[in-house]
mmCIF file of C-alpha atoms and ligand atoms in Angstrom:
data_model
loop_
_atom_site.group_PDB
_atom_site.id
_atom_site.type_symbol
_atom_site.label_atom_id
_atom_site.label_comp_id
_atom_site.label_asym_id
_atom_site.label_seq_id
_atom_site.Cartn_x
_atom_site.Cartn_y
_atom_site.Cartn_z
ATOM 1 C CA UNK A 1 96.860 -26.091 104.087
ATOM 2 C CA UNK A 2 93.512 -24.374 104.120
ATOM 3 C CA UNK A 3 90.181 -25.814 105.126
ATOM 4 C CA UNK A 4 88.703 -26.651 101.744
ATOM 5 C CA UNK A 5 86.872 -29.456 99.994
ATOM 6 C CA UNK A 6 89.304 -32.055 98.664
ATOM 7 C CA UNK A 7 86.916 -34.734 97.416
ATOM 8 C CA UNK A 8 83.288 -35.158 96.303
ATOM 9 C CA UNK A 9 80.112 -36.193 98.086
ATOM 10 C CA UNK A 10 79.928 -39.149 95.659
ATOM 11 C CA UNK A 11 83.390 -40.325 96.708
ATOM 12 C CA UNK A 12 82.468 -40.039 100.392
ATOM 13 C CA UNK A 13 79.304 -42.052 99.677
ATOM 14 C CA UNK A 14 81.499 -44.733 98.063
ATOM 15 C CA UNK A 15 83.702 -44.843 101.171
ATOM 16 C CA UNK A 16 80.665 -45.315 103.395
ATOM 17 C CA UNK A 17 79.398 -48.141 101.195
ATOM 18 C CA UNK A 18 82.751 -49.882 101.467
ATOM 19 C CA UNK A 19 83.008 -49.582 105.248
ATOM 20 C CA UNK A 20 82.025 -52.288 107.704
ATOM 21 C CA UNK A 21 81.672 -50.308 110.934
ATOM 22 C CA UNK A 22 81.364 -46.509 110.996
ATOM 23 C CA UNK A 23 81.749 -44.087 113.885
ATOM 24 C CA UNK A 24 80.022 -40.713 113.482
ATOM 25 C CA UNK A 25 81.052 -37.807 115.669
ATOM 26 C CA UNK A 26 80.708 -34.038 115.884
ATOM 27 C CA UNK A 27 81.711 -31.036 117.965
ATOM 28 C CA UNK A 28 81.524 -31.069 121.737
ATOM 29 C CA UNK A 29 78.260 -29.775 123.201
ATOM 30 C CA UNK A 30 76.282 -30.815 120.114
ATOM 31 C CA UNK A 31 73.485 -28.501 118.997
ATOM 32 C CA UNK A 32 70.530 -29.450 116.795
ATOM 33 C CA UNK A 33 72.564 -29.445 113.604
ATOM 34 C CA UNK A 34 75.411 -31.435 115.140
ATOM 35 C CA UNK A 35 73.198 -34.117 116.656
ATOM 36 C CA UNK A 36 70.897 -34.122 113.619
ATOM 37 C CA UNK A 37 73.951 -34.631 111.401
ATOM 38 C CA UNK A 38 75.180 -37.546 113.508
ATOM 39 C CA UNK A 39 71.733 -39.165 113.482
ATOM 40 C CA UNK A 40 71.324 -38.670 109.724
ATOM 41 C CA UNK A 41 74.664 -40.315 108.871
ATOM 42 C CA UNK A 42 74.128 -43.219 111.285
ATOM 43 C CA UNK A 43 70.642 -43.835 109.889
ATOM 44 C CA UNK A 44 71.840 -43.541 106.283
ATOM 45 C CA UNK A 45 74.588 -46.112 106.965
ATOM 46 C CA UNK A 46 72.076 -48.470 108.526
ATOM 47 C CA UNK A 47 69.815 -48.038 105.502
ATOM 48 C CA UNK A 48 72.603 -49.346 103.232
ATOM 49 C CA UNK A 49 73.444 -52.210 105.606
ATOM 50 C CA UNK A 50 76.588 -50.675 107.122
ATOM 51 C CA UNK A 51 76.882 -50.821 110.927
ATOM 52 C CA UNK A 52 77.204 -47.335 112.409
ATOM 53 C CA UNK A 53 76.920 -45.551 115.706
ATOM 54 C CA UNK A 54 77.212 -42.021 116.987
ATOM 55 C CA UNK A 55 79.709 -40.808 119.583
ATOM 56 C CA UNK A 56 79.330 -37.336 121.080
ATOM 57 C CA UNK A 57 80.685 -35.332 124.009
ATOM 58 C CA UNK A 58 78.010 -33.853 126.276
ATOM 59 C CA UNK A 59 76.372 -31.609 127.404
ATOM 60 C CA UNK A 60 73.543 -32.085 124.943
ATOM 61 C CA UNK A 61 70.001 -30.790 125.451
ATOM 62 C CA UNK A 62 67.448 -33.423 126.374
ATOM 63 C CA UNK A 63 64.957 -31.866 123.952
ATOM 64 C CA UNK A 64 67.355 -32.720 121.129
ATOM 65 C CA UNK A 65 68.260 -36.139 122.508
ATOM 66 C CA UNK A 66 64.619 -37.161 122.426
ATOM 67 C CA UNK A 67 64.985 -37.374 118.620
ATOM 68 C CA UNK A 68 67.593 -40.126 118.883
ATOM 69 C CA UNK A 69 64.843 -42.724 119.227
ATOM 70 C CA UNK A 70 66.312 -46.170 118.586
ATOM 71 C CA UNK A 71 69.453 -44.778 116.903
ATOM 72 C CA UNK A 72 72.557 -45.650 118.892
ATOM 73 C CA UNK A 73 74.534 -42.593 120.032
ATOM 74 C CA UNK A 74 77.093 -42.854 122.845
ATOM 75 C CA UNK A 75 77.140 -39.733 125.020
ATOM 76 C CA UNK A 76 80.341 -39.279 126.992
ATOM 77 C CA UNK A 77 81.130 -36.855 129.794
ATOM 78 C CA UNK A 78 83.830 -34.309 128.854
ATOM 79 C CA UNK A 79 85.750 -35.014 132.077
ATOM 80 C CA UNK A 80 85.298 -38.791 132.153
ATOM 81 C CA UNK A 81 85.449 -39.624 128.479
ATOM 82 C CA UNK A 82 85.498 -43.180 127.299
ATOM 83 C CA UNK A 83 87.115 -43.272 123.877
ATOM 84 C CA UNK A 84 85.479 -45.335 121.129
ATOM 85 C CA UNK A 85 86.557 -48.945 120.582
ATOM 86 C CA UNK A 86 89.088 -49.833 117.900
ATOM 87 C CA UNK A 87 86.548 -51.815 115.907
ATOM 88 C CA UNK A 88 85.587 -48.923 113.597
ATOM 89 C CA UNK A 89 87.137 -48.893 110.132
ATOM 90 C CA UNK A 90 85.820 -45.446 109.176
ATOM 91 C CA UNK A 91 85.069 -42.280 111.165
ATOM 92 C CA UNK A 92 82.854 -39.468 109.924
ATOM 93 C CA UNK A 93 83.214 -36.001 111.464
ATOM 94 C CA UNK A 94 80.216 -33.760 110.837
ATOM 95 C CA UNK A 95 79.382 -30.077 111.475
ATOM 96 C CA UNK A 96 82.960 -29.223 112.484
ATOM 97 C CA UNK A 97 86.501 -29.683 111.280
ATOM 98 C CA UNK A 98 88.246 -27.919 114.150
ATOM 99 C CA UNK A 99 90.513 -29.712 116.623
ATOM 100 C CA UNK A 100 89.461 -27.234 119.318
ATOM 101 C CA UNK A 101 85.903 -28.581 119.085
ATOM 102 C CA UNK A 102 87.039 -32.216 119.136
ATOM 103 C CA UNK A 103 89.464 -32.127 122.051
ATOM 104 C CA UNK A 104 88.292 -35.338 123.718
ATOM 105 C CA UNK A 105 88.365 -37.566 120.635
ATOM 106 C CA UNK A 106 91.280 -35.778 118.921
ATOM 107 C CA UNK A 107 93.970 -38.380 119.842
ATOM 108 C CA UNK A 108 91.713 -41.192 118.608
ATOM 109 C CA UNK A 109 91.061 -39.359 115.317
ATOM 110 C CA UNK A 110 94.723 -38.410 114.829
ATOM 111 C CA UNK A 111 95.754 -42.054 115.209
ATOM 112 C CA UNK A 112 93.369 -42.996 112.353
ATOM 113 C CA UNK A 113 93.783 -39.934 110.165
ATOM 114 C CA UNK A 114 93.528 -41.756 106.839
ATOM 115 C CA UNK A 115 90.283 -43.387 107.963
ATOM 116 C CA UNK A 116 88.567 -40.101 108.841
ATOM 117 C CA UNK A 117 86.214 -38.295 106.452
ATOM 118 C CA UNK A 118 84.422 -35.000 107.050
ATOM 119 C CA UNK A 119 81.346 -33.073 105.978
ATOM 120 C CA UNK A 120 81.006 -29.517 107.222
ATOM 121 C CA UNK A 121 79.618 -26.062 106.461
ATOM 122 C CA UNK A 122 81.957 -23.926 108.592
ATOM 123 C CA UNK A 123 84.511 -21.537 107.133
ATOM 124 C CA UNK A 124 87.306 -22.466 109.527
ATOM 125 C CA UNK A 125 88.752 -25.835 110.355
ATOM 126 C CA UNK A 126 91.817 -28.032 110.471
ATOM 127 C CA UNK A 127 93.135 -31.151 108.770
ATOM 128 C CA UNK A 128 90.956 -33.407 110.951
ATOM 129 C CA UNK A 129 89.515 -35.392 108.052
ATOM 130 C CA UNK A 130 91.799 -36.786 105.355
ATOM 131 C CA UNK A 131 88.989 -36.416 102.835
ATOM 132 C CA UNK A 132 86.277 -33.813 103.286
ATOM 133 C CA UNK A 133 83.562 -31.733 101.693
ATOM 134 C CA UNK A 134 83.167 -28.235 103.136
ATOM 135 C CA UNK A 135 80.318 -26.115 101.791
ATOM 136 C CA UNK A 136 79.801 -22.807 103.574
ATOM 137 C CA UNK A 137 76.835 -22.204 101.261
ATOM 138 C CA UNK A 138 74.786 -24.778 103.151
ATOM 139 C CA UNK A 139 72.453 -23.368 105.798
ATOM 140 C CA UNK A 140 73.106 -26.408 107.965
ATOM 141 C CA UNK A 141 75.451 -29.354 107.895
ATOM 142 C CA UNK A 142 72.384 -31.508 107.388
ATOM 143 C CA UNK A 143 71.665 -29.588 104.143
ATOM 144 C CA UNK A 144 75.015 -30.880 102.900
ATOM 145 C CA UNK A 145 74.243 -34.352 104.252
ATOM 146 C CA UNK A 146 71.022 -34.451 102.223
ATOM 147 C CA UNK A 147 73.325 -34.615 99.180
ATOM 148 C CA UNK A 148 75.170 -37.542 100.780
ATOM 149 C CA UNK A 149 71.902 -39.362 101.462
ATOM 150 C CA UNK A 150 70.872 -38.807 97.831
ATOM 151 C CA UNK A 151 74.268 -40.051 96.632
ATOM 152 C CA UNK A 152 73.758 -43.201 98.710
ATOM 153 C CA UNK A 153 70.410 -43.712 96.988
ATOM 154 C CA UNK A 154 68.611 -43.883 100.330
ATOM 155 C CA UNK A 155 65.040 -42.528 100.609
ATOM 156 C CA UNK A 156 64.698 -39.598 103.034
ATOM 157 C CA UNK A 157 61.878 -41.380 104.863
ATOM 158 C CA UNK A 158 64.137 -44.363 105.696
ATOM 159 C CA UNK A 159 64.458 -45.258 109.351
ATOM 160 C CA UNK A 160 60.990 -44.145 110.426
ATOM 161 C CA UNK A 161 59.177 -46.210 113.050
ATOM 162 C CA UNK A 162 55.465 -47.035 112.941
ATOM 163 C CA UNK A 163 54.683 -43.510 114.244
ATOM 164 C CA UNK A 164 56.691 -41.970 111.434
ATOM 165 C CA UNK A 165 59.462 -40.855 113.837
ATOM 166 C CA UNK A 166 63.186 -41.500 113.702
ATOM 167 C CA UNK A 167 63.669 -41.058 109.947
ATOM 168 C CA UNK A 168 66.687 -39.657 108.140
ATOM 169 C CA UNK A 169 64.421 -36.763 107.086
ATOM 170 C CA UNK A 170 63.605 -35.950 110.705
ATOM 171 C CA UNK A 171 67.316 -35.785 111.587
ATOM 172 C CA UNK A 172 68.064 -33.599 108.561
ATOM 173 C CA UNK A 173 65.166 -31.277 109.398
ATOM 174 C CA UNK A 174 66.308 -30.908 113.004
ATOM 175 C CA UNK A 175 69.662 -29.567 111.803
ATOM 176 C CA UNK A 176 68.163 -27.418 109.057
ATOM 177 C CA UNK A 177 65.475 -25.858 111.243
ATOM 178 C CA UNK A 178 67.675 -25.151 114.257
ATOM 179 C CA UNK A 179 70.708 -23.799 112.348
ATOM 180 C CA UNK A 180 68.480 -21.402 110.374
ATOM 181 C CA UNK A 181 66.577 -20.258 113.485
ATOM 182 C CA UNK A 182 63.473 -22.014 112.188
ATOM 183 C CA UNK A 183 64.014 -20.448 108.741
ATOM 184 C CA UNK A 184 64.332 -16.860 109.985
ATOM 185 C CA UNK A 185 68.120 -16.343 109.715
ATOM 186 C CA UNK A 186 69.842 -15.106 106.519
ATOM 187 C CA UNK A 187 71.185 -18.607 105.866
ATOM 188 C CA UNK A 188 67.612 -19.759 105.145
ATOM 189 C CA UNK A 189 67.624 -19.278 101.394
ATOM 190 C CA UNK A 190 65.710 -20.846 98.503
ATOM 191 C CA UNK A 191 67.754 -24.060 98.682
ATOM 192 C CA UNK A 192 67.042 -24.468 102.394
ATOM 193 C CA UNK A 193 63.294 -23.975 101.863
ATOM 194 C CA UNK A 194 63.386 -26.408 98.925
ATOM 195 C CA UNK A 195 65.055 -29.021 101.118
ATOM 196 C CA UNK A 196 62.553 -28.317 103.900
ATOM 197 C CA UNK A 197 59.748 -29.035 101.449
ATOM 198 C CA UNK A 198 61.314 -32.403 100.545
ATOM 199 C CA UNK A 199 61.722 -33.277 104.217
ATOM 200 C CA UNK A 200 58.124 -32.388 105.045
ATOM 201 C CA UNK A 201 56.980 -34.505 102.111
ATOM 202 C CA UNK A 202 59.061 -37.348 103.579
ATOM 203 C CA UNK A 203 56.880 -37.195 106.691
ATOM 204 C CA UNK A 204 58.587 -34.812 109.142
ATOM 205 C CA UNK A 205 56.146 -33.463 111.750
ATOM 206 C CA UNK A 206 57.477 -29.881 111.949
ATOM 207 C CA UNK A 207 54.952 -28.692 114.528
ATOM 208 C CA UNK A 208 55.680 -31.529 116.926
ATOM 209 C CA UNK A 209 59.405 -30.909 116.510
ATOM 210 C CA UNK A 210 59.062 -27.171 117.151
ATOM 211 C CA UNK A 211 57.123 -27.810 120.315
ATOM 212 C CA UNK A 212 59.572 -30.463 121.499
ATOM 213 C CA UNK A 213 62.679 -28.326 120.875
ATOM 214 C CA UNK A 214 61.503 -24.742 121.456
ATOM 215 C CA UNK A 215 58.549 -24.993 123.809
ATOM 216 C CA UNK A 216 59.654 -27.577 126.326
ATOM 217 C CA UNK A 217 61.815 -25.409 128.588
ATOM 218 C CA UNK A 218 61.969 -25.756 132.330
ATOM 219 C CA UNK A 219 60.866 -22.694 134.296
ATOM 220 C CA UNK A 220 64.455 -22.394 135.553
ATOM 221 C CA UNK A 221 65.631 -21.696 132.030
ATOM 222 C CA UNK A 222 63.178 -18.843 131.558
ATOM 223 C CA UNK A 223 64.266 -17.420 134.928
ATOM 224 C CA UNK A 224 67.869 -17.568 133.676
ATOM 225 C CA UNK A 225 66.790 -15.509 130.663
ATOM 226 C CA UNK A 226 65.563 -12.942 133.173
ATOM 227 C CA UNK A 227 69.016 -12.802 134.768
ATOM 228 C CA UNK A 228 70.634 -12.300 131.374
ATOM 229 C CA UNK A 229 68.178 -9.566 130.392
ATOM 230 C CA UNK A 230 68.657 -7.726 133.677
ATOM 231 C CA UNK A 231 72.387 -7.511 132.833
ATOM 232 C CA UNK A 232 71.699 -6.100 129.356
ATOM 233 C CA UNK A 233 73.779 -3.108 128.334
ATOM 234 C CA UNK A 234 74.493 -1.414 125.041
ATOM 235 C CA UNK A 235 78.038 -0.956 123.797
ATOM 236 C CA UNK A 236 79.582 0.306 120.561
ATOM 237 C CA UNK A 237 77.214 3.306 120.492
ATOM 238 C CA UNK A 238 74.179 1.084 121.013
ATOM 239 C CA UNK A 239 74.949 -1.163 118.042
ATOM 240 C CA UNK A 240 75.972 -4.147 120.146
ATOM 241 C CA UNK A 241 74.027 -5.671 123.040
ATOM 242 C CA UNK A 242 76.088 -7.226 125.813
ATOM 243 C CA UNK A 243 74.751 -9.577 128.492
ATOM 244 C CA UNK A 244 76.402 -11.698 131.132
ATOM 245 C CA UNK A 245 75.485 -14.725 133.208
ATOM 246 C CA UNK A 246 77.362 -15.191 136.472
ATOM 247 C CA UNK A 247 77.863 -18.531 138.209
ATOM 248 C CA UNK A 248 75.567 -17.130 140.907
ATOM 249 C CA UNK A 249 72.773 -16.735 138.353
ATOM 250 C CA UNK A 250 72.865 -20.483 137.720
ATOM 251 C CA UNK A 251 72.957 -21.238 141.435
ATOM 252 C CA UNK A 252 70.069 -18.878 142.227
ATOM 253 C CA UNK A 253 67.762 -20.011 139.413
ATOM 254 C CA UNK A 254 68.733 -23.685 139.431
ATOM 255 C CA UNK A 255 69.283 -23.461 135.678
ATOM 256 C CA UNK A 256 71.954 -25.553 133.964
ATOM 257 C CA UNK A 257 74.752 -24.386 131.726
ATOM 258 C CA UNK A 258 73.215 -25.994 128.643
ATOM 259 C CA UNK A 259 70.071 -23.946 129.221
ATOM 260 C CA UNK A 260 71.796 -20.774 127.947
ATOM 261 C CA UNK A 261 71.120 -21.778 124.329
ATOM 262 C CA UNK A 262 69.247 -19.073 122.431
ATOM 263 C CA UNK A 263 69.506 -16.405 125.124
ATOM 264 C CA UNK A 264 72.042 -14.447 123.047
ATOM 265 C CA UNK A 265 69.359 -13.901 120.394
ATOM 266 C CA UNK A 266 66.889 -12.068 122.628
ATOM 267 C CA UNK A 267 68.398 -8.531 122.345
ATOM 268 C CA UNK A 268 68.242 -8.815 118.548
ATOM 269 C CA UNK A 269 64.609 -7.755 118.957
ATOM 270 C CA UNK A 270 65.934 -4.213 119.576
ATOM 271 C CA UNK A 271 65.900 -2.141 116.381
ATOM 272 C CA UNK A 272 69.280 -0.448 116.882
ATOM 273 C CA UNK A 273 71.089 -3.622 117.854
ATOM 274 C CA UNK A 274 73.246 -5.028 115.040
ATOM 275 C CA UNK A 275 74.965 -7.729 117.090
ATOM 276 C CA UNK A 276 74.604 -9.424 120.456
ATOM 277 C CA UNK A 277 77.204 -10.889 122.804
ATOM 278 C CA UNK A 278 76.572 -13.181 125.766
ATOM 279 C CA UNK A 279 79.345 -13.922 128.279
ATOM 280 C CA UNK A 280 78.772 -16.966 130.475
ATOM 281 C CA UNK A 281 80.839 -17.845 133.521
ATOM 282 C CA UNK A 282 81.467 -21.586 133.277
ATOM 283 C CA UNK A 283 83.071 -22.526 136.564
ATOM 284 C CA UNK A 284 83.064 -26.240 135.646
ATOM 285 C CA UNK A 285 85.311 -25.694 132.635
ATOM 286 C CA UNK A 286 87.044 -22.721 134.271
ATOM 287 C CA UNK A 287 86.427 -20.457 131.284
ATOM 288 C CA UNK A 288 84.199 -17.618 130.181
ATOM 289 C CA UNK A 289 82.168 -18.646 127.159
ATOM 290 C CA UNK A 290 81.334 -15.982 124.612
ATOM 291 C CA UNK A 291 78.460 -16.271 122.140
ATOM 292 C CA UNK A 292 78.142 -13.818 119.261
ATOM 293 C CA UNK A 293 75.206 -13.216 116.941
ATOM 294 C CA UNK A 294 74.592 -10.549 114.303
ATOM 295 C CA UNK A 295 71.808 -9.413 112.041
ATOM 296 C CA UNK A 296 71.976 -9.583 108.239
ATOM 297 C CA UNK A 297 73.061 -6.503 106.262
ATOM 298 C CA UNK A 298 71.031 -3.362 106.918
ATOM 299 C CA UNK A 299 69.860 -0.852 104.273
ATOM 300 C CA UNK A 300 73.397 0.454 103.892
ATOM 301 C CA UNK A 301 74.598 -3.077 103.168
ATOM 302 C CA UNK A 302 76.705 -3.392 106.304
ATOM 303 C CA UNK A 303 76.685 -6.035 108.994
ATOM 304 C CA UNK A 304 78.901 -7.108 111.853
ATOM 305 C CA UNK A 305 81.030 -10.161 111.012
ATOM 306 C CA UNK A 306 80.962 -12.048 114.306
ATOM 307 C CA UNK A 307 83.100 -14.851 112.879
ATOM 308 C CA UNK A 308 85.886 -12.271 112.591
ATOM 309 C CA UNK A 309 85.032 -10.840 116.012
ATOM 310 C CA UNK A 310 85.101 -14.287 117.634
ATOM 311 C CA UNK A 311 88.416 -15.089 115.931
ATOM 312 C CA UNK A 312 89.983 -12.222 117.916
ATOM 313 C CA UNK A 313 89.042 -14.257 121.003
ATOM 314 C CA UNK A 314 90.451 -17.497 119.616
ATOM 315 C CA UNK A 315 87.046 -18.729 118.459
ATOM 316 C CA UNK A 316 85.016 -18.740 115.271
ATOM 317 C CA UNK A 317 81.872 -19.941 113.557
ATOM 318 C CA UNK A 318 79.816 -18.182 110.915
ATOM 319 C CA UNK A 319 79.527 -14.497 109.950
ATOM 320 C CA UNK A 320 76.234 -14.201 111.861
ATOM 321 C CA UNK A 321 76.787 -16.769 114.650
ATOM 322 C CA UNK A 322 80.041 -17.576 116.412
ATOM 323 C CA UNK A 323 81.547 -18.466 119.771
ATOM 324 C CA UNK A 324 84.791 -18.341 121.750
ATOM 325 C CA UNK A 325 86.256 -19.255 125.132
ATOM 326 C CA UNK A 326 88.359 -16.962 127.298
ATOM 327 C CA UNK A 327 90.444 -17.374 130.417
ATOM 328 C CA UNK A 328 90.060 -14.882 133.256
ATOM 329 C CA UNK A 329 87.232 -13.492 135.336
ATOM 330 C CA UNK A 330 83.884 -12.495 133.913
ATOM 331 C CA UNK A 331 84.717 -8.797 134.438
ATOM 332 C CA UNK A 332 88.075 -9.155 132.681
ATOM 333 C CA UNK A 333 86.525 -10.849 129.668
ATOM 334 C CA UNK A 334 83.736 -8.255 129.498
ATOM 335 C CA UNK A 335 86.441 -5.562 129.463
ATOM 336 C CA UNK A 336 88.157 -7.345 126.559
ATOM 337 C CA UNK A 337 84.879 -7.443 124.622
ATOM 338 C CA UNK A 338 84.368 -3.709 125.169
ATOM 339 C CA UNK A 339 87.931 -3.026 123.984
ATOM 340 C CA UNK A 340 87.493 -5.216 120.908
ATOM 341 C CA UNK A 341 84.346 -3.482 119.678
ATOM 342 C CA UNK A 342 85.609 0.030 120.423
HETATM 343 MN MN1 MN B 1 75.843 -26.372 111.913
#
């Protein structure tokens, strides 16, 4: 069975309305779209009077977590996970449909397969959700969730506190803005800008959010960027940038593993670079993490499909943004990357 839509957003909205207690979860190490998606669904459920809470596996950036506000999201440690209670009668999996990204909660979800629904915008996935809507044409999972919120008849501004924070719109915008690289990536198309306009009209403070997410780094993180850049080399005749971060780099700078987010994009500033790869030595998980990014088609209409490239390393994602994990030493994995790109 392939990873395709097998129901409608309206039907999923009906299931939510009929539920009494909903668990919302997403891929491990949630990014802005994953956490924004969880927050949006929890808030939408609350707006229709259905109890809901989020459940995610850390690490998760504090800058993103600050947008949780009063919305209940359980954060569990990947090594000391506490599985959700049995009290939920419906689970919603957002921004992923891959067992490999749901390792911790997989047994819990498998045991309740018929009570699991999914909404995703990734091309690859498994039979995690019995009923799901997968739309790879959405720039973010939250862009798809905006349709769910509309189907529920809930206003986008619902959930806001007296300062205008904590709304469904804010959660949707967090996913939309971060997954499109603040509307710079090729997946920011007319529909994404149109949704952004609706979200801004619903009261989202885009400037405050940008500052909170993109301009609140610790100095250690910027020093880590320096380590990555000093390792920069060009492979595949200068078309692909390759950087590495050793465990020592984290120890020397005091930076944390979750502070690598975005570093892979830096070499894309180079004109000749068509794709960028970052290899990170994660001694905690005992793996080398690979991040892949690529630019949209050039004048000749060609681009590097990093989803395909990542799949050769057992990973995946989107054509312009993907990831994978590898066993072995950093040097061994780097050698495999060189071999794969020729
Ligand atoms: Mn996403």
